[in-house]
């Protein structure tokens, strides 16, 4: 059954990203074996995006370049009549409704019903009579039209990206009425030229409007792909969104599968057998993203290689770390570590020593990392002194959420195992009070402090890509063994596509 509603070019760009015919691309023998990211857009999302339909079709009509229409006929008593239509422009376009039908593994059929438009321009005509009398006239004209559009979009994969062929396009004219110089009453001149130009004009309108729709379809596909590419890139770290397998076209959703490999300088990334299956996603929400554990782990490795996993803590932040408990044991440990120096004279540095290991489990995302930390004091007029150095393996489970345009990370249980421990106040390492205090400090304050720095950094990066422009409703981040799912409803920023079109056309 067709989808009732304003379905048309507003959804076209998203459809082109999500769907393809796989004939032009070669994929492996296993349907989803190379899949790292999946995007599923349900019918509810497609219908929402169609709020852009009327504006986008108006943009297509306004930017169509209609050529001059010329013709010549022999007319009894008048002789030879030559005519030309020039400066053709479209005004007052409106759309009654449109419908879409997904023809599984074939095409997207878009039926746009009752498009009314007024075409304006100049009509020039001349005729040579039986007594060689020549007359030349030029008048303004209006053409009132009522049109149905039928578009069958064939989607192809070229160079592992989506390409569209919307050339299978038909216009059916229910009305094509010519008015000369604003005169709405029929006359012999109007009747004469209506008969002359109707057929030719229909061919011209069909060709130019369909060409513009085809152009717009290709441009929107490029726009959505460009938008997605930009979103998954931050400086030198990028995610490969090349198609990994044949997308699914179902009655209630569209689904595309992408490689999701991390691209970073000489970093080599290869995906093993993916665990994705379409049955892992439902149809209740508007938009779904399935992300493999491998992708998350590769992103962490790229961040490590890019030296992003480093934090420096000083001043009040450092004081808050070490004064987690106001007890005699804590005060003694702090005095021993800092040797009487103030926090303003001290700096702590924390960094990852190796690629973090990430696994996704039902309880959350488990991050395991070998971390080093050192504290240096800078006494006035003296050489800097390292008073503490330790290497520890930290395992922490994190649950993620997104609310009020912010990423929220909740650390759950954590475990710390010291690998190296050196303290200037305890060279022998025989005093357990310092190590016990640091164990408590890391669990209660240190890990939350690091996460509190990651949250705004990731939020800022996502907002810089335009995520904050969308009205994201009730997002959920669900973790399962080996993958996570982001599911949400959203409101589409209706100016986004139009702003792009204004810049490009």
Tab-separated table of C-alpha atoms in Angstrom:
chain	number	residue	atom	x	y	z
A	1	UNK	CA	0.000	0.000	0.000
A	2	UNK	CA	1.254	3.542	-0.666
A	3	UNK	CA	2.203	5.649	2.261
A	4	UNK	CA	-0.280	8.457	2.518
A	5	UNK	CA	1.115	11.846	3.342
A	6	UNK	CA	3.477	14.436	2.030
A	7	UNK	CA	6.089	11.991	0.779
A	8	UNK	CA	8.443	13.184	-1.932
A	9	UNK	CA	11.677	15.040	-2.400
A	10	UNK	CA	11.970	15.902	1.287
A	11	UNK	CA	12.704	12.264	2.006
A	12	UNK	CA	14.563	11.643	-1.202
A	13	UNK	CA	18.005	12.553	0.048
A	14	UNK	CA	17.711	10.263	3.059
A	15	UNK	CA	16.295	7.442	0.968
A	16	UNK	CA	19.209	7.704	-1.407
A	17	UNK	CA	21.679	7.305	1.412
A	18	UNK	CA	19.892	4.329	2.923
A	19	UNK	CA	19.006	2.294	-0.159
A	20	UNK	CA	20.787	1.060	-3.272
A	21	UNK	CA	20.733	-1.557	-5.980
A	22	UNK	CA	23.875	-3.614	-5.508
A	23	UNK	CA	24.540	-4.488	-9.152
A	24	UNK	CA	27.366	-1.949	-9.486
A	25	UNK	CA	29.196	-3.035	-6.311
A	26	UNK	CA	30.794	-6.260	-5.221
A	27	UNK	CA	30.277	-7.558	-1.709
A	28	UNK	CA	31.567	-10.566	0.176
A	29	UNK	CA	29.812	-13.938	0.313
A	30	UNK	CA	28.304	-13.289	3.752
A	31	UNK	CA	25.458	-10.731	3.777
A	32	UNK	CA	26.566	-8.692	6.824
A	33	UNK	CA	30.072	-10.003	7.521
A	34	UNK	CA	31.779	-6.627	6.976
A	35	UNK	CA	29.175	-4.487	8.715
A	36	UNK	CA	30.354	-2.088	11.421
A	37	UNK	CA	27.510	0.469	11.369
A	38	UNK	CA	23.855	0.057	10.446
A	39	UNK	CA	21.259	2.783	9.983
A	40	UNK	CA	17.558	1.953	9.952
A	41	UNK	CA	14.987	4.640	9.178
A	42	UNK	CA	11.396	3.623	9.778
A	43	UNK	CA	8.271	4.792	8.000
A	44	UNK	CA	7.502	7.273	10.799
A	45	UNK	CA	10.789	9.082	10.176
A	46	UNK	CA	10.238	9.117	6.424
A	47	UNK	CA	6.823	10.686	6.829
A	48	UNK	CA	8.214	13.346	9.146
A	49	UNK	CA	10.874	14.314	6.639
A	50	UNK	CA	8.175	14.894	4.039
A	51	UNK	CA	7.272	18.163	5.656
A	52	UNK	CA	9.963	19.514	3.326
A	53	UNK	CA	8.247	18.238	0.178
A	54	UNK	CA	6.469	21.388	-0.988
A	55	UNK	CA	9.442	23.686	-0.413
A	56	UNK	CA	11.874	21.350	-2.173
A	57	UNK	CA	9.652	20.901	-5.208
A	58	UNK	CA	9.242	24.667	-5.398
A	59	UNK	CA	13.017	24.950	-5.325
A	60	UNK	CA	13.258	22.433	-8.168
A	61	UNK	CA	10.693	24.278	-10.293
A	62	UNK	CA	12.150	27.705	-9.588
A	63	UNK	CA	15.633	26.594	-10.576
A	64	UNK	CA	14.607	24.705	-13.705
A	65	UNK	CA	15.999	26.482	-16.762
A	66	UNK	CA	13.219	26.347	-19.339
A	67	UNK	CA	14.457	26.828	-22.911
A	68	UNK	CA	12.639	28.969	-25.455
A	69	UNK	CA	9.858	27.076	-27.192
A	70	UNK	CA	9.491	27.648	-30.917
A	71	UNK	CA	7.216	26.205	-33.581
A	72	UNK	CA	5.635	26.829	-36.921
A	73	UNK	CA	2.318	25.822	-38.471
A	74	UNK	CA	0.446	26.388	-41.709
A	75	UNK	CA	-3.044	27.753	-41.097
A	76	UNK	CA	-5.730	28.196	-43.691
A	77	UNK	CA	-6.405	31.849	-44.503
A	78	UNK	CA	-3.508	33.045	-42.322
A	79	UNK	CA	-0.659	31.274	-44.080
A	80	UNK	CA	2.432	30.234	-42.111
A	81	UNK	CA	2.365	31.047	-38.393
A	82	UNK	CA	5.612	31.013	-36.406
A	83	UNK	CA	5.614	31.357	-32.624
A	84	UNK	CA	8.034	31.395	-29.721
A	85	UNK	CA	7.744	31.266	-25.929
A	86	UNK	CA	10.607	32.920	-24.051
A	87	UNK	CA	11.524	33.981	-20.487
A	88	UNK	CA	9.482	31.109	-19.066
A	89	UNK	CA	9.290	31.198	-15.265
A	90	UNK	CA	7.148	29.382	-12.732
A	91	UNK	CA	5.044	31.072	-10.037
A	92	UNK	CA	2.400	30.139	-7.472
A	93	UNK	CA	3.237	26.460	-7.136
A	94	UNK	CA	1.265	24.315	-4.726
A	95	UNK	CA	1.053	20.586	-4.001
A	96	UNK	CA	-2.034	18.718	-2.869
A	97	UNK	CA	-0.405	15.489	-1.658
A	98	UNK	CA	2.020	12.757	-2.550
A	99	UNK	CA	2.415	9.058	-1.925
A	100	UNK	CA	5.326	6.662	-1.865
A	101	UNK	CA	5.434	2.960	-2.464
A	102	UNK	CA	8.573	0.937	-1.839
A	103	UNK	CA	8.837	-1.712	-4.511
A	104	UNK	CA	11.017	-4.265	-2.813
A	105	UNK	CA	14.374	-4.791	-4.532
A	106	UNK	CA	13.228	-2.635	-7.444
A	107	UNK	CA	12.604	1.083	-7.044
A	108	UNK	CA	11.080	3.816	-4.922
A	109	UNK	CA	7.844	4.930	-6.561
A	110	UNK	CA	6.854	8.502	-5.743
A	111	UNK	CA	3.457	9.808	-6.876
A	112	UNK	CA	3.021	13.568	-6.410
A	113	UNK	CA	-0.616	14.496	-6.923
A	114	UNK	CA	-2.135	17.704	-8.270
A	115	UNK	CA	0.806	20.067	-8.560
A	116	UNK	CA	-0.662	23.385	-9.648
A	117	UNK	CA	1.655	25.981	-11.149
A	118	UNK	CA	1.455	29.160	-13.181
A	119	UNK	CA	4.068	29.624	-15.892
A	120	UNK	CA	4.730	33.155	-17.111
A	121	UNK	CA	6.676	34.459	-20.062
A	122	UNK	CA	6.514	36.191	-23.418
A	123	UNK	CA	4.785	34.920	-26.571
A	124	UNK	CA	6.091	36.202	-29.903
A	125	UNK	CA	4.385	35.246	-33.137
A	126	UNK	CA	4.330	36.169	-36.789
A	127	UNK	CA	2.531	35.038	-39.868
A	128	UNK	CA	2.742	35.633	-43.606
A	129	UNK	CA	-0.638	35.966	-45.334
A	130	UNK	CA	-1.719	34.987	-48.805
A	131	UNK	CA	-0.908	38.513	-50.088
A	132	UNK	CA	2.587	38.394	-48.507
A	133	UNK	CA	1.388	40.496	-45.597
A	134	UNK	CA	3.776	40.034	-42.639
A	135	UNK	CA	2.760	40.750	-39.056
A	136	UNK	CA	4.914	40.420	-35.887
A	137	UNK	CA	3.490	40.608	-32.385
A	138	UNK	CA	4.737	40.024	-28.828
A	139	UNK	CA	2.483	39.596	-25.790
A	140	UNK	CA	2.878	38.432	-22.204
A	141	UNK	CA	1.286	35.137	-21.308
A	142	UNK	CA	0.306	32.990	-18.349
A	143	UNK	CA	-0.223	29.231	-18.422
A	144	UNK	CA	-2.245	27.667	-15.652
A	145	UNK	CA	-1.443	23.994	-15.177
A	146	UNK	CA	-2.404	21.041	-13.047
A	147	UNK	CA	0.134	18.215	-13.099
A	148	UNK	CA	0.698	14.789	-11.587
A	149	UNK	CA	4.282	13.535	-11.266
A	150	UNK	CA	5.252	9.880	-11.295
A	151	UNK	CA	8.874	9.166	-10.396
A	152	UNK	CA	10.499	5.740	-10.234
A	153	UNK	CA	13.906	6.064	-8.637
A	154	UNK	CA	16.447	3.413	-9.469
A	155	UNK	CA	19.221	3.331	-6.907
A	156	UNK	CA	22.708	2.085	-7.653
A	157	UNK	CA	25.957	1.596	-5.818
A	158	UNK	CA	28.901	3.297	-7.500
A	159	UNK	CA	32.331	3.364	-5.885
A	160	UNK	CA	30.729	1.958	-2.725
A	161	UNK	CA	28.446	4.975	-2.463
A	162	UNK	CA	24.842	5.567	-3.432
A	163	UNK	CA	23.962	6.965	-6.850
A	164	UNK	CA	20.444	7.648	-8.076
A	165	UNK	CA	18.728	7.491	-11.432
A	166	UNK	CA	15.438	9.396	-11.365
A	167	UNK	CA	15.151	9.656	-15.148
A	168	UNK	CA	12.103	7.373	-15.096
A	169	UNK	CA	9.833	10.377	-14.614
A	170	UNK	CA	6.408	11.158	-16.063
A	171	UNK	CA	4.211	14.249	-16.016
A	172	UNK	CA	0.477	13.977	-16.598
A	173	UNK	CA	-1.299	17.253	-17.398
A	174	UNK	CA	-4.875	17.579	-16.233
A	175	UNK	CA	-5.071	21.236	-17.219
A	176	UNK	CA	-2.970	23.506	-19.403
A	177	UNK	CA	-4.711	26.832	-19.983
A	178	UNK	CA	-3.155	29.776	-21.844
A	179	UNK	CA	-3.984	33.408	-21.006
A	180	UNK	CA	-2.666	36.269	-23.119
A	181	UNK	CA	-1.894	39.697	-21.601
A	182	UNK	CA	-3.970	38.782	-18.569
A	183	UNK	CA	-7.154	38.366	-20.633
A	184	UNK	CA	-9.080	35.463	-19.126
A	185	UNK	CA	-11.760	35.413	-21.848
A	186	UNK	CA	-11.267	33.002	-24.742
A	187	UNK	CA	-10.558	34.473	-28.134
A	188	UNK	CA	-9.459	33.274	-31.534
A	189	UNK	CA	-5.788	34.099	-30.815
A	190	UNK	CA	-5.788	32.226	-27.516
A	191	UNK	CA	-7.519	29.203	-29.022
A	192	UNK	CA	-5.151	29.201	-31.950
A	193	UNK	CA	-1.948	29.245	-29.905
A	194	UNK	CA	-3.254	26.888	-27.241
A	195	UNK	CA	-3.651	24.286	-29.938
A	196	UNK	CA	-0.238	25.081	-31.426
A	197	UNK	CA	1.904	25.063	-28.333
A	198	UNK	CA	0.257	22.583	-25.952
A	199	UNK	CA	2.039	19.488	-27.213
A	200	UNK	CA	5.459	21.137	-27.507
A	201	UNK	CA	5.154	22.857	-24.152
A	202	UNK	CA	4.254	19.604	-22.414
A	203	UNK	CA	7.403	17.974	-23.760
A	204	UNK	CA	9.552	20.905	-22.638
A	205	UNK	CA	8.068	20.998	-19.135
A	206	UNK	CA	8.425	17.255	-18.748
A	207	UNK	CA	12.045	17.310	-19.845
A	208	UNK	CA	13.144	20.252	-17.726
A	209	UNK	CA	11.203	19.396	-14.563
A	210	UNK	CA	12.291	15.746	-14.670
A	211	UNK	CA	15.895	16.764	-15.346
A	212	UNK	CA	15.775	19.096	-12.363
A	213	UNK	CA	14.311	16.376	-10.130
A	214	UNK	CA	17.034	13.975	-11.256
A	215	UNK	CA	19.675	16.611	-10.558
A	216	UNK	CA	18.137	17.379	-7.178
A	217	UNK	CA	18.001	13.680	-6.294
A	218	UNK	CA	21.701	13.256	-7.018
A	219	UNK	CA	22.582	16.428	-5.163
A	220	UNK	CA	20.572	15.456	-2.084
A	221	UNK	CA	22.236	12.057	-2.037
A	222	UNK	CA	25.612	13.790	-2.092
A	223	UNK	CA	24.471	16.236	0.576
A	224	UNK	CA	23.371	13.520	3.011
A	225	UNK	CA	26.553	11.549	2.396
A	226	UNK	CA	28.641	14.684	2.921
A	227	UNK	CA	26.719	15.430	6.119
A	228	UNK	CA	27.314	11.913	7.441
A	229	UNK	CA	30.987	11.908	6.437
A	230	UNK	CA	31.552	15.188	8.246
A	231	UNK	CA	29.783	13.926	11.355
A	232	UNK	CA	32.048	10.884	11.724
A	233	UNK	CA	35.311	12.769	11.221
A	234	UNK	CA	37.278	14.754	13.766
A	235	UNK	CA	40.597	16.123	12.577
A	236	UNK	CA	42.684	13.098	11.470
A	237	UNK	CA	40.280	10.446	12.772
A	238	UNK	CA	37.547	9.341	10.367
A	239	UNK	CA	35.098	6.468	9.951
A	240	UNK	CA	34.692	4.751	6.590
A	241	UNK	CA	31.008	4.861	5.624
A	242	UNK	CA	31.406	2.812	2.446
A	243	UNK	CA	28.542	0.423	1.865
A	244	UNK	CA	29.222	-3.065	3.175
A	245	UNK	CA	26.286	-5.041	1.791
A	246	UNK	CA	22.984	-4.825	-0.019
A	247	UNK	CA	20.572	-2.605	1.946
A	248	UNK	CA	17.099	-3.778	2.811
A	249	UNK	CA	13.942	-2.179	1.451
A	250	UNK	CA	10.960	-3.257	3.478
A	251	UNK	CA	7.408	-1.988	3.753
A	252	UNK	CA	8.082	-0.356	7.123
A	253	UNK	CA	11.734	0.612	7.049
A	254	UNK	CA	14.873	1.219	5.020
A	255	UNK	CA	18.212	-0.078	6.206
A	256	UNK	CA	21.767	0.553	5.061
A	257	UNK	CA	24.945	-1.257	6.123
A	258	UNK	CA	28.348	0.433	6.276
A	259	UNK	CA	31.871	-0.817	6.864
A	260	UNK	CA	32.509	1.423	9.854
A	261	UNK	CA	36.295	1.055	9.747
A	262	UNK	CA	38.422	3.685	11.467
A	263	UNK	CA	40.775	5.602	9.192
A	264	UNK	CA	43.737	7.232	10.910
A	265	UNK	CA	47.130	7.839	9.294
A	266	UNK	CA	48.914	4.471	9.157
A	267	UNK	CA	46.536	2.795	11.603
A	268	UNK	CA	45.384	-0.517	10.112
A	269	UNK	CA	41.803	-1.514	10.859
A	270	UNK	CA	40.059	-4.695	9.752
A	271	UNK	CA	36.687	-6.007	10.848
A	272	UNK	CA	36.195	-9.645	11.643
A	273	UNK	CA	32.904	-11.450	11.294
A	274	UNK	CA	30.177	-8.999	12.225
A	275	UNK	CA	27.406	-10.184	14.526
A	276	UNK	CA	24.777	-7.951	12.900
A	277	UNK	CA	21.405	-9.336	11.876
A	278	UNK	CA	18.311	-7.294	10.882
A	279	UNK	CA	16.375	-9.052	13.616
A	280	UNK	CA	18.438	-7.149	16.209
A	281	UNK	CA	16.555	-3.926	15.405
A	282	UNK	CA	12.861	-3.209	15.799
A	283	UNK	CA	10.493	-0.785	14.047
A	284	UNK	CA	8.964	1.068	16.997
A	285	UNK	CA	11.226	4.145	16.908
A	286	UNK	CA	12.006	6.515	14.063
A	287	UNK	CA	15.743	6.007	13.749
A	288	UNK	CA	18.167	3.246	14.773
A	289	UNK	CA	21.944	3.030	14.696
A	290	UNK	CA	23.700	-0.275	15.311
A	291	UNK	CA	27.395	0.084	16.204
A	292	UNK	CA	29.857	-2.773	16.518
A	293	UNK	CA	32.157	-3.274	19.475
A	294	UNK	CA	35.050	-3.333	17.010
A	295	UNK	CA	34.347	0.239	15.891
A	296	UNK	CA	34.361	1.562	19.461
A	297	UNK	CA	37.606	-0.238	20.221
A	298	UNK	CA	39.229	1.086	17.025
A	299	UNK	CA	38.163	4.642	17.847
A	300	UNK	CA	39.785	4.308	21.273
A	301	UNK	CA	42.988	3.044	19.614
A	302	UNK	CA	43.007	5.970	17.180
A	303	UNK	CA	42.484	8.429	20.044
A	304	UNK	CA	45.424	6.825	21.853
A	305	UNK	CA	47.667	7.106	18.773
A	306	UNK	CA	46.570	10.727	18.329
A	307	UNK	CA	47.706	11.441	21.911
A	308	UNK	CA	44.261	12.474	23.042
A	309	UNK	CA	44.179	10.249	26.123
A	310	UNK	CA	46.180	12.631	28.300
A	311	UNK	CA	44.942	14.807	31.156
A	312	UNK	CA	46.716	17.389	33.289
A	313	UNK	CA	45.234	18.322	36.675
A	314	UNK	CA	46.321	21.173	38.921
A	315	UNK	CA	45.076	23.685	41.479
A	316	UNK	CA	41.570	23.263	42.839
A	317	UNK	CA	40.882	20.195	40.667
A	318	UNK	CA	43.940	18.491	42.124
A	319	UNK	CA	42.901	19.453	45.625
A	320	UNK	CA	39.425	17.985	45.060
A	321	UNK	CA	41.026	14.707	43.988
A	322	UNK	CA	43.253	14.301	46.996
A	323	UNK	CA	40.835	15.592	49.612
A	324	UNK	CA	38.132	13.077	48.840
A	325	UNK	CA	37.914	12.128	52.519
A	326	UNK	CA	38.410	14.490	55.404
A	327	UNK	CA	40.033	11.970	57.724
A	328	UNK	CA	43.279	11.729	59.605
A	329	UNK	CA	44.432	8.915	57.310
A	330	UNK	CA	43.774	11.054	54.238
A	331	UNK	CA	45.542	14.079	55.707
A	332	UNK	CA	48.574	11.985	56.623
A	333	UNK	CA	48.760	10.434	53.155
A	334	UNK	CA	48.502	13.817	51.433
A	335	UNK	CA	51.220	15.299	53.643
A	336	UNK	CA	53.497	12.391	52.864
A	337	UNK	CA	52.890	12.538	49.097
A	338	UNK	CA	53.191	16.325	48.651
A	339	UNK	CA	55.891	16.797	51.319
A	340	UNK	CA	54.309	20.013	52.505
A	341	UNK	CA	53.964	21.584	49.030
A	342	UNK	CA	50.709	23.374	48.179
A	343	UNK	CA	48.374	22.261	45.416
A	344	UNK	CA	49.230	25.418	43.465
A	345	UNK	CA	52.820	24.181	43.317
A	346	UNK	CA	51.811	20.715	42.126
A	347	UNK	CA	50.691	19.183	38.828
A	348	UNK	CA	49.329	15.709	38.179
A	349	UNK	CA	49.471	14.100	34.744
A	350	UNK	CA	47.435	11.051	33.728
A	351	UNK	CA	47.835	9.230	30.413
A	352	UNK	CA	47.154	5.917	28.759
A	353	UNK	CA	50.186	3.686	28.238
A	354	UNK	CA	48.603	1.331	25.689
A	355	UNK	CA	45.593	0.949	23.417
A	356	UNK	CA	42.485	0.784	25.599
A	357	UNK	CA	40.450	-2.388	25.258
A	358	UNK	CA	36.700	-1.947	24.873
A	359	UNK	CA	34.031	-4.611	25.057
A	360	UNK	CA	30.278	-4.117	25.004
A	361	UNK	CA	28.201	-6.130	27.451
A	362	UNK	CA	24.537	-5.998	28.536
A	363	UNK	CA	25.515	-4.125	31.697
A	364	UNK	CA	27.383	-1.424	29.764
A	365	UNK	CA	30.553	-0.623	27.856
A	366	UNK	CA	33.594	-2.087	29.597
A	367	UNK	CA	36.821	-0.102	29.221
A	368	UNK	CA	40.120	-1.684	30.257
A	369	UNK	CA	43.243	0.441	30.103
A	370	UNK	CA	46.799	0.542	31.401
A	371	UNK	CA	47.163	4.040	32.824
A	372	UNK	CA	50.120	5.971	34.204
A	373	UNK	CA	49.903	8.863	36.631
A	374	UNK	CA	52.571	11.062	38.114
A	375	UNK	CA	52.573	13.999	40.486
A	376	UNK	CA	55.301	16.652	40.316
A	377	UNK	CA	55.845	19.559	42.662
A	378	UNK	CA	57.518	22.791	41.626
A	379	UNK	CA	58.941	24.477	44.757
A	380	UNK	CA	59.850	28.119	44.214
A	381	UNK	CA	63.514	28.483	43.282
A	382	UNK	CA	64.095	24.703	43.225
A	383	UNK	CA	64.173	21.951	40.614
A	384	UNK	CA	60.885	20.112	39.946
A	385	UNK	CA	60.491	16.949	41.948
A	386	UNK	CA	58.429	13.891	41.024
A	387	UNK	CA	56.833	12.744	44.257
A	388	UNK	CA	54.565	10.014	42.921
A	389	UNK	CA	54.510	7.706	39.913
A	390	UNK	CA	52.234	4.737	39.387
A	391	UNK	CA	51.023	2.471	36.623
A	392	UNK	CA	47.722	0.755	37.104
A	393	UNK	CA	45.320	-1.359	35.093
A	394	UNK	CA	41.851	0.126	35.401
A	395	UNK	CA	38.653	-1.610	34.331
A	396	UNK	CA	35.455	0.426	34.441
A	397	UNK	CA	31.949	-0.200	33.140
A	398	UNK	CA	30.240	2.855	31.659
A	399	UNK	CA	26.622	3.448	30.719
A	400	UNK	CA	25.897	6.230	28.257
A	401	UNK	CA	22.845	8.441	27.834
A	402	UNK	CA	21.966	11.568	25.884
A	403	UNK	CA	19.724	14.298	27.271
A	404	UNK	CA	19.327	18.069	26.796
A	405	UNK	CA	21.839	18.010	23.925
A	406	UNK	CA	24.512	16.520	26.182
A	407	UNK	CA	26.248	13.174	26.341
A	408	UNK	CA	26.109	11.700	29.830
A	409	UNK	CA	28.474	8.910	30.938
A	410	UNK	CA	27.692	7.003	34.132
A	411	UNK	CA	30.644	4.999	35.578
A	412	UNK	CA	29.483	1.874	37.341
A	413	UNK	CA	31.744	-0.641	39.055
A	414	UNK	CA	35.495	-0.222	38.618
A	415	UNK	CA	38.594	-2.229	39.470
A	416	UNK	CA	42.161	-1.003	39.857
A	417	UNK	CA	45.294	-3.137	39.946
A	418	UNK	CA	48.656	-1.449	40.589
A	419	UNK	CA	51.461	-2.561	38.280
A	420	UNK	CA	54.130	-0.017	39.276
A	421	UNK	CA	54.130	2.156	42.403
A	422	UNK	CA	56.806	4.684	43.348
A	423	UNK	CA	56.400	7.288	46.049
A	424	UNK	CA	59.202	9.599	47.212
A	425	UNK	CA	57.801	9.503	50.760
A	426	UNK	CA	57.814	5.704	50.829
A	427	UNK	CA	60.741	4.413	48.722
A	428	UNK	CA	60.405	0.890	50.098
A	429	UNK	CA	56.679	0.724	49.357
A	430	UNK	CA	56.045	-0.855	52.726
A	431	UNK	CA	53.497	1.733	53.931
A	432	UNK	CA	50.065	0.461	52.817
A	433	UNK	CA	48.250	3.619	53.912
A	434	UNK	CA	49.340	5.633	50.840
A	435	UNK	CA	48.417	2.910	48.376
A	436	UNK	CA	45.079	2.266	50.095
A	437	UNK	CA	44.297	5.963	50.056
A	438	UNK	CA	45.162	6.233	46.348
A	439	UNK	CA	43.008	3.199	45.606
A	440	UNK	CA	40.033	4.936	47.203
A	441	UNK	CA	40.809	8.251	45.534
A	442	UNK	CA	41.007	6.692	42.069
A	443	UNK	CA	37.703	4.844	42.435
A	444	UNK	CA	35.662	7.617	44.061
A	445	UNK	CA	37.081	10.729	42.396
A	446	UNK	CA	39.740	9.974	39.795
A	447	UNK	CA	37.628	7.967	37.362
A	448	UNK	CA	34.617	10.349	37.597
A	449	UNK	CA	37.000	13.279	37.032
A	450	UNK	CA	38.376	11.775	33.825
A	451	UNK	CA	34.870	10.954	32.606
A	452	UNK	CA	33.681	14.464	33.434
A	453	UNK	CA	36.323	15.738	31.012
A	454	UNK	CA	35.367	13.293	28.266
A	455	UNK	CA	31.646	14.184	28.396
A	456	UNK	CA	31.905	17.870	27.367
A	457	UNK	CA	34.646	17.126	24.848
A	458	UNK	CA	32.501	14.576	22.999
A	459	UNK	CA	29.373	16.735	23.337
A	460	UNK	CA	31.188	19.734	21.897
A	461	UNK	CA	32.511	17.657	19.006
A	462	UNK	CA	29.025	16.305	18.144
A	463	UNK	CA	27.422	19.737	18.386
A	464	UNK	CA	30.102	21.168	16.109
A	465	UNK	CA	28.779	18.714	13.490
A	466	UNK	CA	25.233	20.048	13.870
A	467	UNK	CA	23.692	17.437	16.161
A	468	UNK	CA	22.221	20.166	18.357
A	469	UNK	CA	20.139	21.379	15.383
A	470	UNK	CA	17.962	18.270	15.632
A	471	UNK	CA	15.231	17.841	18.193
A	472	UNK	CA	16.217	14.450	19.581
A	473	UNK	CA	13.431	12.871	21.607
A	474	UNK	CA	13.708	10.010	24.089
A	475	UNK	CA	17.078	8.684	22.947
A	476	UNK	CA	18.166	5.316	24.305
A	477	UNK	CA	21.604	3.725	24.181
A	478	UNK	CA	21.256	-0.035	24.650
A	479	UNK	CA	24.253	-2.330	25.049
A	480	UNK	CA	24.359	-5.995	24.177
A	481	UNK	CA	27.194	-8.478	23.892
A	482	UNK	CA	29.402	-7.215	21.059
A	483	UNK	CA	27.368	-4.177	19.968
A	484	UNK	CA	25.292	-1.212	21.025
A	485	UNK	CA	22.075	0.267	19.631
A	486	UNK	CA	21.081	3.929	19.605
A	487	UNK	CA	17.362	4.404	19.057
A	488	UNK	CA	15.454	7.672	19.037
A	489	UNK	CA	12.706	9.846	17.629
A	490	UNK	CA	13.594	13.220	16.225
A	491	UNK	CA	12.409	16.508	14.795
A	492	UNK	CA	14.073	17.505	11.537
A	493	UNK	CA	15.481	21.071	11.220
A	494	UNK	CA	13.401	22.156	8.234
A	495	UNK	CA	15.902	24.781	7.132
A	496	UNK	CA	18.802	22.370	6.763
A	497	UNK	CA	18.155	21.087	3.254
A	498	UNK	CA	16.901	24.421	2.014
A	499	UNK	CA	19.986	26.249	3.251
A	500	UNK	CA	22.115	23.702	1.424
A	501	UNK	CA	20.107	24.077	-1.777
A	502	UNK	CA	20.364	27.859	-1.672
A	503	UNK	CA	24.139	27.586	-1.480
A	504	UNK	CA	24.469	24.981	-4.214
A	505	UNK	CA	21.908	26.039	-6.800
